[in-house]
PDB file of C-alpha atoms in Angstrom:
ATOM      1  CA  UNK A 134      -1.007   0.952   1.805  1.00 75.00           C
ATOM      2  CA  UNK A 135      -2.508  -0.933  -1.118  1.00 89.00           C
ATOM      3  CA  UNK A 136      -0.285  -1.658  -3.988  1.00 93.00           C
ATOM      4  CA  UNK A 137      -0.744  -3.363  -7.406  1.00 96.00           C
ATOM      5  CA  UNK A 138       2.366  -5.193  -8.752  1.00 97.00           C
ATOM      6  CA  UNK A 139       2.027  -5.577 -12.441  1.00 97.00           C
ATOM      7  CA  UNK A 140       4.886  -7.801 -13.849  1.00 96.00           C
ATOM      8  CA  UNK A 141       4.778 -10.452 -16.351  1.00 94.00           C
ATOM      9  CA  UNK A 142       7.851 -12.372 -14.882  1.00 93.00           C
ATOM     10  CA  UNK A 143       5.742 -14.169 -12.485  1.00 94.00           C
ATOM     11  CA  UNK A 144       8.851 -15.137 -10.020  1.00 94.00           C
ATOM     12  CA  UNK A 145       9.731 -11.523  -9.708  1.00 92.00           C
ATOM     13  CA  UNK A 146       6.248 -10.409  -9.375  1.00 94.00           C
ATOM     14  CA  UNK A 147       5.724 -12.566  -6.411  1.00 93.00           C
ATOM     15  CA  UNK A 148       9.200 -11.846  -4.814  1.00 92.00           C
ATOM     16  CA  UNK A 149       8.374  -8.106  -5.059  1.00 93.00           C
ATOM     17  CA  UNK A 150       4.883  -8.827  -3.488  1.00 93.00           C
ATOM     18  CA  UNK A 151       6.246 -10.806  -0.667  1.00 91.00           C
ATOM     19  CA  UNK A 152       8.639  -8.201   0.294  1.00 89.00           C
ATOM     20  CA  UNK A 153       6.264  -5.284   0.144  1.00 91.00           C
ATOM     21  CA  UNK A 154       3.763  -7.291   2.237  1.00 89.00           C
ATOM     22  CA  UNK A 155       6.702  -7.885   4.696  1.00 85.00           C
ATOM     23  CA  UNK A 156       7.190  -4.050   4.506  1.00 84.00           C
ATOM     24  CA  UNK A 157       3.264  -3.615   5.654  1.00 82.00           C
ATOM     25  CA  UNK A 158       1.691  -3.132   2.329  1.00 88.00           C
ATOM     26  CA  UNK A 159      -1.434  -5.078   1.046  1.00 89.00           C
ATOM     27  CA  UNK A 160      -0.327  -6.209  -2.350  1.00 93.00           C
ATOM     28  CA  UNK A 161      -1.886  -7.784  -5.363  1.00 94.00           C
ATOM     29  CA  UNK A 162      -0.186  -9.225  -8.299  1.00 96.00           C
ATOM     30  CA  UNK A 163      -1.184  -9.455 -12.077  1.00 97.00           C
ATOM     31  CA  UNK A 164       0.958 -10.517 -15.164  1.00 97.00           C
ATOM     32  CA  UNK A 165      -0.474  -8.576 -18.044  1.00 97.00           C
ATOM     33  CA  UNK A 166      -1.628  -5.134 -19.080  1.00 96.00           C
ATOM     34  CA  UNK A 167      -5.141  -6.188 -19.383  1.00 96.00           C
ATOM     35  CA  UNK A 168      -5.264  -7.639 -15.962  1.00 96.00           C
ATOM     36  CA  UNK A 169      -3.622  -4.481 -14.459  1.00 96.00           C
ATOM     37  CA  UNK A 170      -6.343  -2.236 -16.012  1.00 96.00           C
ATOM     38  CA  UNK A 171      -9.158  -4.837 -14.649  1.00 95.00           C
ATOM     39  CA  UNK A 172      -7.638  -4.816 -11.153  1.00 94.00           C
ATOM     40  CA  UNK A 173      -7.251  -0.961 -11.316  1.00 94.00           C
ATOM     41  CA  UNK A 174     -10.807  -0.384 -12.232  1.00 91.00           C
ATOM     42  CA  UNK A 175     -12.056  -2.505  -9.455  1.00 88.00           C
ATOM     43  CA  UNK A 176      -9.651  -1.311  -6.527  1.00 87.00           C
ATOM     44  CA  UNK A 177      -8.272   1.887  -5.093  1.00 85.00           C
ATOM     45  CA  UNK A 178      -4.503   1.608  -5.032  1.00 91.00           C
ATOM     46  CA  UNK A 179      -2.087   3.961  -3.879  1.00 90.00           C
ATOM     47  CA  UNK A 180       0.660   2.604  -6.071  1.00 94.00           C
ATOM     48  CA  UNK A 181       1.226   0.412  -9.146  1.00 96.00           C
ATOM     49  CA  UNK A 182       4.505  -1.107  -9.576  1.00 96.00           C
ATOM     50  CA  UNK A 183       4.196  -1.168 -13.254  1.00 95.00           C
ATOM     51  CA  UNK A 184       6.408  -3.232 -15.808  1.00 93.00           C
ATOM     52  CA  UNK A 185       6.666  -1.391 -19.069  1.00 89.00           C
ATOM     53  CA  UNK A 186       6.905  -4.563 -21.302  1.00 89.00           C
ATOM     54  CA  UNK A 187       3.742  -6.124 -20.296  1.00 94.00           C
ATOM     55  CA  UNK A 188       1.932  -8.467 -22.564  1.00 95.00           C
ATOM     56  CA  UNK A 189      -1.588  -8.068 -24.306  1.00 95.00           C
ATOM     57  CA  UNK A 190      -1.618  -4.337 -23.027  1.00 95.00           C
ATOM     58  CA  UNK A 191       1.798  -2.468 -23.039  1.00 92.00           C
ATOM     59  CA  UNK A 192       2.662  -0.880 -19.770  1.00 91.00           C
ATOM     60  CA  UNK A 193       2.757   2.220 -21.421  1.00 90.00           C
ATOM     61  CA  UNK A 194      -0.803   1.994 -22.286  1.00 92.00           C
ATOM     62  CA  UNK A 195      -1.567   1.327 -18.957  1.00 94.00           C
ATOM     63  CA  UNK A 196      -0.001   4.466 -17.800  1.00 92.00           C
ATOM     64  CA  UNK A 197      -1.681   6.544 -20.337  1.00 91.00           C
ATOM     65  CA  UNK A 198      -5.042   5.427 -19.368  1.00 92.00           C
ATOM     66  CA  UNK A 199      -4.441   6.055 -15.551  1.00 91.00           C
ATOM     67  CA  UNK A 200      -3.395   9.549 -16.370  1.00 87.00           C
ATOM     68  CA  UNK A 201      -6.274  10.096 -18.877  1.00 87.00           C
ATOM     69  CA  UNK A 202      -8.689   8.854 -16.088  1.00 88.00           C
ATOM     70  CA  UNK A 203      -7.265  11.367 -13.537  1.00 84.00           C
ATOM     71  CA  UNK A 204      -6.363   8.448 -11.184  1.00 88.00           C
ATOM     72  CA  UNK A 205      -4.953   9.051  -7.891  1.00 87.00           C
ATOM     73  CA  UNK A 206      -2.962   6.007  -8.147  1.00 92.00           C
ATOM     74  CA  UNK A 207       0.833   6.725  -8.382  1.00 93.00           C
ATOM     75  CA  UNK A 208       2.951   4.882 -10.776  1.00 93.00           C
ATOM     76  CA  UNK A 209       6.482   3.274 -10.440  1.00 94.00           C
ATOM     77  CA  UNK A 210       7.496   2.260 -13.590  1.00 91.00           C
ATOM     78  CA  UNK A 211       9.892  -0.798 -14.038  1.00 88.00           C
ATOM     79  CA  UNK A 212      11.812  -1.430 -17.084  1.00 82.00           C
ATOM     80  CA  UNK A 213      15.013  -3.607 -18.226  1.00 77.00           C
ATOM     81  CA  UNK A 214      16.100  -0.569 -19.993  1.00 65.00           C
ATOM     82  CA  UNK A 215      17.503   2.379 -17.867  1.00 61.00           C
ATOM     83  CA  UNK A 216      19.022   4.742 -20.366  1.00 63.00           C
ATOM     84  CA  UNK A 217      18.087   8.402 -19.923  1.00 66.00           C
ATOM     85  CA  UNK A 218      15.977   8.373 -22.733  1.00 70.00           C
ATOM     86  CA  UNK A 219      13.972   5.555 -21.644  1.00 66.00           C
ATOM     87  CA  UNK A 220      13.541   7.369 -18.018  1.00 63.00           C
ATOM     88  CA  UNK A 221      12.391  10.526 -19.768  1.00 67.00           C
ATOM     89  CA  UNK A 222       9.834   8.787 -22.107  1.00 69.00           C
ATOM     90  CA  UNK A 223       8.443   6.832 -19.059  1.00 58.00           C
ATOM     91  CA  UNK A 224       8.164   9.898 -17.155  1.00 69.00           C
ATOM     92  CA  UNK A 225       6.600  11.828 -19.913  1.00 71.00           C
ATOM     93  CA  UNK A 226       3.805   9.136 -20.352  1.00 78.00           C
ATOM     94  CA  UNK A 227       2.704  10.178 -16.669  1.00 80.00           C
ATOM     95  CA  UNK A 228       4.856   7.730 -14.346  1.00 85.00           C
ATOM     96  CA  UNK A 229       5.721   9.362 -11.058  1.00 89.00           C
ATOM     97  CA  UNK A 230       8.881   7.398 -10.574  1.00 89.00           C
ATOM     98  CA  UNK A 231      11.030   5.147 -12.712  1.00 87.00           C
ATOM     99  CA  UNK A 232      13.513   2.225 -11.512  1.00 88.00           C
ATOM    100  CA  UNK A 233      15.488   0.311 -13.800  1.00 85.00           C
ATOM    101  CA  UNK A 234      16.119  -3.509 -13.598  1.00 85.00           C
ATOM    102  CA  UNK A 235      17.921  -5.035 -11.683  1.00 85.00           C
ATOM    103  CA  UNK A 236      17.189  -3.139  -8.610  1.00 87.00           C
ATOM    104  CA  UNK A 237      17.879  -2.956  -4.864  1.00 89.00           C
ATOM    105  CA  UNK A 238      14.926  -4.070  -3.089  1.00 89.00           C
ATOM    106  CA  UNK A 239      15.146  -1.584  -0.215  1.00 89.00           C
ATOM    107  CA  UNK A 240      15.249   1.102  -2.889  1.00 91.00           C
ATOM    108  CA  UNK A 241      11.955  -0.356  -4.264  1.00 92.00           C
ATOM    109  CA  UNK A 242      10.285  -0.166  -0.863  1.00 90.00           C
ATOM    110  CA  UNK A 243      11.411   3.183  -0.229  1.00 89.00           C
ATOM    111  CA  UNK A 244      10.143   4.454  -3.437  1.00 91.00           C
ATOM    112  CA  UNK A 245       6.801   2.866  -2.890  1.00 91.00           C
ATOM    113  CA  UNK A 246       6.539   4.338   0.395  1.00 86.00           C
ATOM    114  CA  UNK A 247       7.458   7.992  -0.874  1.00 84.00           C
ATOM    115  CA  UNK A 248       4.868   7.537  -3.767  1.00 87.00           C
ATOM    116  CA  UNK A 249       2.222   6.289  -1.228  1.00 76.00           C
ATOM    117  CA  UNK A 250       2.652   9.564   0.881  1.00 71.00           C
ATOM    118  CA  UNK A 251       2.237  11.626  -2.244  1.00 69.00           C
ATOM    119  CA  UNK A 252      -1.160   9.622  -3.256  1.00 60.00           C
ATOM    120  CA  UNK A 253      -2.769  10.154   0.338  1.00 56.00           C
ATOM    121  CA  UNK A 254      -3.560  13.436   2.074  1.00 54.00           C
ATOM    122  CA  UNK A 255      -0.616  14.724   3.834  1.00 53.00           C
ATOM    123  CA  UNK A 256      -0.280  13.405   7.099  1.00 60.00           C
ATOM    124  CA  UNK A 257       2.807  13.828   9.402  1.00 69.00           C
ATOM    125  CA  UNK A 258       5.542  10.886   9.552  1.00 80.00           C
ATOM    126  CA  UNK A 259       4.782  10.358  13.292  1.00 89.00           C
ATOM    127  CA  UNK A 260       1.023  10.099  14.229  1.00 91.00           C
ATOM    128  CA  UNK A 261       0.184  10.716  17.947  1.00 91.00           C
ATOM    129  CA  UNK A 262      -3.001  10.143  19.656  1.00 90.00           C
ATOM    130  CA  UNK A 263      -4.078   9.337  23.281  1.00 89.00           C
ATOM    131  CA  UNK A 264      -0.708   8.181  24.451  1.00 93.00           C
ATOM    132  CA  UNK A 265      -0.093   6.338  21.035  1.00 94.00           C
ATOM    133  CA  UNK A 266       2.985   7.126  18.873  1.00 95.00           C
ATOM    134  CA  UNK A 267       3.234   5.546  15.658  1.00 94.00           C
ATOM    135  CA  UNK A 268       6.397   6.326  13.240  1.00 92.00           C
ATOM    136  CA  UNK A 269       5.415   5.567   9.900  1.00 85.00           C
ATOM    137  CA  UNK A 270       8.859   5.793   8.456  1.00 78.00           C
ATOM    138  CA  UNK A 271      10.625   3.707  10.967  1.00 84.00           C
ATOM    139  CA  UNK A 272       7.577   1.360  11.292  1.00 88.00           C
ATOM    140  CA  UNK A 273       7.451   1.546  15.011  1.00 93.00           C
ATOM    141  CA  UNK A 274       4.721   1.919  17.575  1.00 94.00           C
ATOM    142  CA  UNK A 275       4.679   3.059  21.102  1.00 96.00           C
ATOM    143  CA  UNK A 276       1.832   3.345  23.973  1.00 95.00           C
ATOM    144  CA  UNK A 277       2.832   5.753  26.942  1.00 94.00           C
ATOM    145  CA  UNK A 278       6.572   5.213  25.851  1.00 93.00           C
ATOM    146  CA  UNK A 279       6.393   1.248  25.669  1.00 94.00           C
ATOM    147  CA  UNK A 280       7.114  -0.313  22.190  1.00 95.00           C
ATOM    148  CA  UNK A 281       4.256  -2.448  20.782  1.00 96.00           C
ATOM    149  CA  UNK A 282       5.200  -5.546  19.072  1.00 95.00           C
ATOM    150  CA  UNK A 283       2.704  -5.259  16.109  1.00 94.00           C
ATOM    151  CA  UNK A 284       2.533  -7.518  12.861  1.00 91.00           C
ATOM    152  CA  UNK A 285       2.318  -5.691   9.504  1.00 89.00           C
ATOM    153  CA  UNK A 286      -1.511  -5.893   9.477  1.00 89.00           C
ATOM    154  CA  UNK A 287      -2.074  -4.594  12.962  1.00 93.00           C
ATOM    155  CA  UNK A 288       0.454  -1.880  12.237  1.00 93.00           C
ATOM    156  CA  UNK A 289      -1.602  -1.008   8.949  1.00 90.00           C
ATOM    157  CA  UNK A 290      -4.892  -0.979  10.734  1.00 93.00           C
ATOM    158  CA  UNK A 291      -3.760   1.220  13.583  1.00 94.00           C
ATOM    159  CA  UNK A 292      -2.194   3.869  11.031  1.00 92.00           C
ATOM    160  CA  UNK A 293      -5.595   3.935   9.457  1.00 91.00           C
ATOM    161  CA  UNK A 294      -7.344   4.641  12.513  1.00 93.00           C
ATOM    162  CA  UNK A 295      -4.786   7.162  13.595  1.00 93.00           C
ATOM    163  CA  UNK A 296      -4.981   8.913  10.236  1.00 88.00           C
ATOM    164  CA  UNK A 297      -8.873   9.070  10.947  1.00 87.00           C
ATOM    165  CA  UNK A 298      -8.229  11.591  13.611  1.00 85.00           C
ATOM    166  CA  UNK A 299     -11.095  10.237  15.599  1.00 86.00           C
ATOM    167  CA  UNK A 300     -13.626   9.624  12.779  1.00 88.00           C
ATOM    168  CA  UNK A 301     -15.012   6.258  12.506  1.00 90.00           C
ATOM    169  CA  UNK A 302     -13.745   3.862   9.991  1.00 90.00           C
ATOM    170  CA  UNK A 303     -15.934   1.104   8.653  1.00 89.00           C
ATOM    171  CA  UNK A 304     -14.752  -2.440   8.454  1.00 86.00           C
ATOM    172  CA  UNK A 305     -15.091  -2.214   4.599  1.00 85.00           C
ATOM    173  CA  UNK A 306     -12.704   0.598   4.250  1.00 86.00           C
ATOM    174  CA  UNK A 307     -10.324  -1.311   6.766  1.00 89.00           C
ATOM    175  CA  UNK A 308     -10.410  -4.440   4.185  1.00 85.00           C
ATOM    176  CA  UNK A 309     -10.169  -2.121   1.299  1.00 82.00           C
ATOM    177  CA  UNK A 310      -7.001  -0.457   2.340  1.00 84.00           C
ATOM    178  CA  UNK A 311      -5.100  -3.052   4.529  1.00 86.00           C
ATOM    179  CA  UNK A 312      -6.106  -6.354   2.668  1.00 85.00           C
ATOM    180  CA  UNK A 313      -5.410  -7.862  -0.679  1.00 81.00           C
ATOM    181  CA  UNK A 314      -7.860  -8.982  -3.365  1.00 75.00           C
ATOM    182  CA  UNK A 315      -7.769 -12.501  -2.133  1.00 73.00           C
ATOM    183  CA  UNK A 316      -9.183 -11.507   1.180  1.00 72.00           C
ATOM    184  CA  UNK A 317     -12.705 -12.845   1.863  1.00 69.00           C
ATOM    185  CA  UNK A 318     -15.108 -10.218   3.349  1.00 65.00           C
ATOM    186  CA  UNK A 319     -16.934 -12.876   5.274  1.00 61.00           C
ATOM    187  CA  UNK A 320     -14.166 -14.489   7.362  1.00 69.00           C
ATOM    188  CA  UNK A 321     -14.104 -11.869   9.934  1.00 84.00           C
ATOM    189  CA  UNK A 322     -10.650 -10.667   9.034  1.00 86.00           C
ATOM    190  CA  UNK A 323     -11.086  -7.358  10.276  1.00 89.00           C
ATOM    191  CA  UNK A 324     -12.566  -8.555  13.445  1.00 89.00           C
ATOM    192  CA  UNK A 325      -9.730 -10.890  14.208  1.00 90.00           C
ATOM    193  CA  UNK A 326      -7.125  -8.280  13.517  1.00 90.00           C
ATOM    194  CA  UNK A 327      -8.938  -5.943  15.709  1.00 92.00           C
ATOM    195  CA  UNK A 328      -9.165  -8.168  18.558  1.00 93.00           C
ATOM    196  CA  UNK A 329      -5.459  -8.819  18.337  1.00 94.00           C
ATOM    197  CA  UNK A 330      -4.558  -5.306  18.261  1.00 94.00           C
ATOM    198  CA  UNK A 331      -6.625  -4.452  21.015  1.00 94.00           C
ATOM    199  CA  UNK A 332      -5.144  -7.249  23.106  1.00 94.00           C
ATOM    200  CA  UNK A 333      -1.555  -5.594  22.325  1.00 94.00           C
ATOM    201  CA  UNK A 334      -2.577  -2.224  23.140  1.00 95.00           C
ATOM    202  CA  UNK A 335      -3.593  -3.289  26.532  1.00 93.00           C
ATOM    203  CA  UNK A 336      -5.761  -1.107  28.966  1.00 92.00           C
ATOM    204  CA  UNK A 337      -7.286   1.144  29.225  1.00 92.00           C
ATOM    205  CA  UNK A 338      -9.030   0.406  25.756  1.00 91.00           C
ATOM    206  CA  UNK A 339      -8.319   2.935  22.969  1.00 93.00           C
ATOM    207  CA  UNK A 340     -10.197   1.468  20.153  1.00 93.00           C
ATOM    208  CA  UNK A 341     -13.970   1.580  20.351  1.00 92.00           C
ATOM    209  CA  UNK A 342     -16.652  -0.196  18.142  1.00 91.00           C
ATOM    210  CA  UNK A 343     -19.290   1.929  16.800  1.00 89.00           C
ATOM    211  CA  UNK A 344     -22.324  -0.519  16.450  1.00 87.00           C
ATOM    212  CA  UNK A 345     -23.166  -1.141  12.714  1.00 82.00           C
ATOM    213  CA  UNK A 346     -20.654   1.672  11.665  1.00 85.00           C
ATOM    214  CA  UNK A 347     -17.041   0.585  12.387  1.00 88.00           C
ATOM    215  CA  UNK A 348     -14.152   1.447  14.646  1.00 92.00           C
ATOM    216  CA  UNK A 349     -12.625   4.621  16.135  1.00 92.00           C
ATOM    217  CA  UNK A 350      -9.970   5.873  18.413  1.00 91.00           C
TER     218      UNK A 350
END
């Protein structure tokens, strides 16, 4: 659910980030290899969309360090050169997938989703609990057969709670997994999103607050 886009073409990076956010991901962007390594050291990303030709620290070196650290972050490598030799070299460096430029955006989103599923513990594509049904592939949500009109953020929060299978999820974990690095932990963003989600889920209430710990279904 959390993605780092490392791309030195800033316009392209922001376009990719905007599209991934609309698809329900929390996304951060960096424009150099050293910045990518700094962010990867600070946050737990599911996927990094990694341009191969990054300045200051080459994308190849970023991939090598992730592999050497046994990172759980999956690597989708981007490059302007899509020859077979380049694909093989990129995959040999430790990339999990490879996409040549230019690319079709729906394919990028699909590949990121596939890698995210591989980075997390195995969960079914459809999550169900207490009358809730969340289709993580089609991005649809229902309660007792009635479709729910959820924002991407609300969908992400509900998915995290469903994946927890009744366990309590802290506000800090929700913030880490569903928001990007620009989120201010003191704004009450999680509390506001939870209030809106509860309103859309309706009665009887499904989400309970565990005082001083977090939230659970």
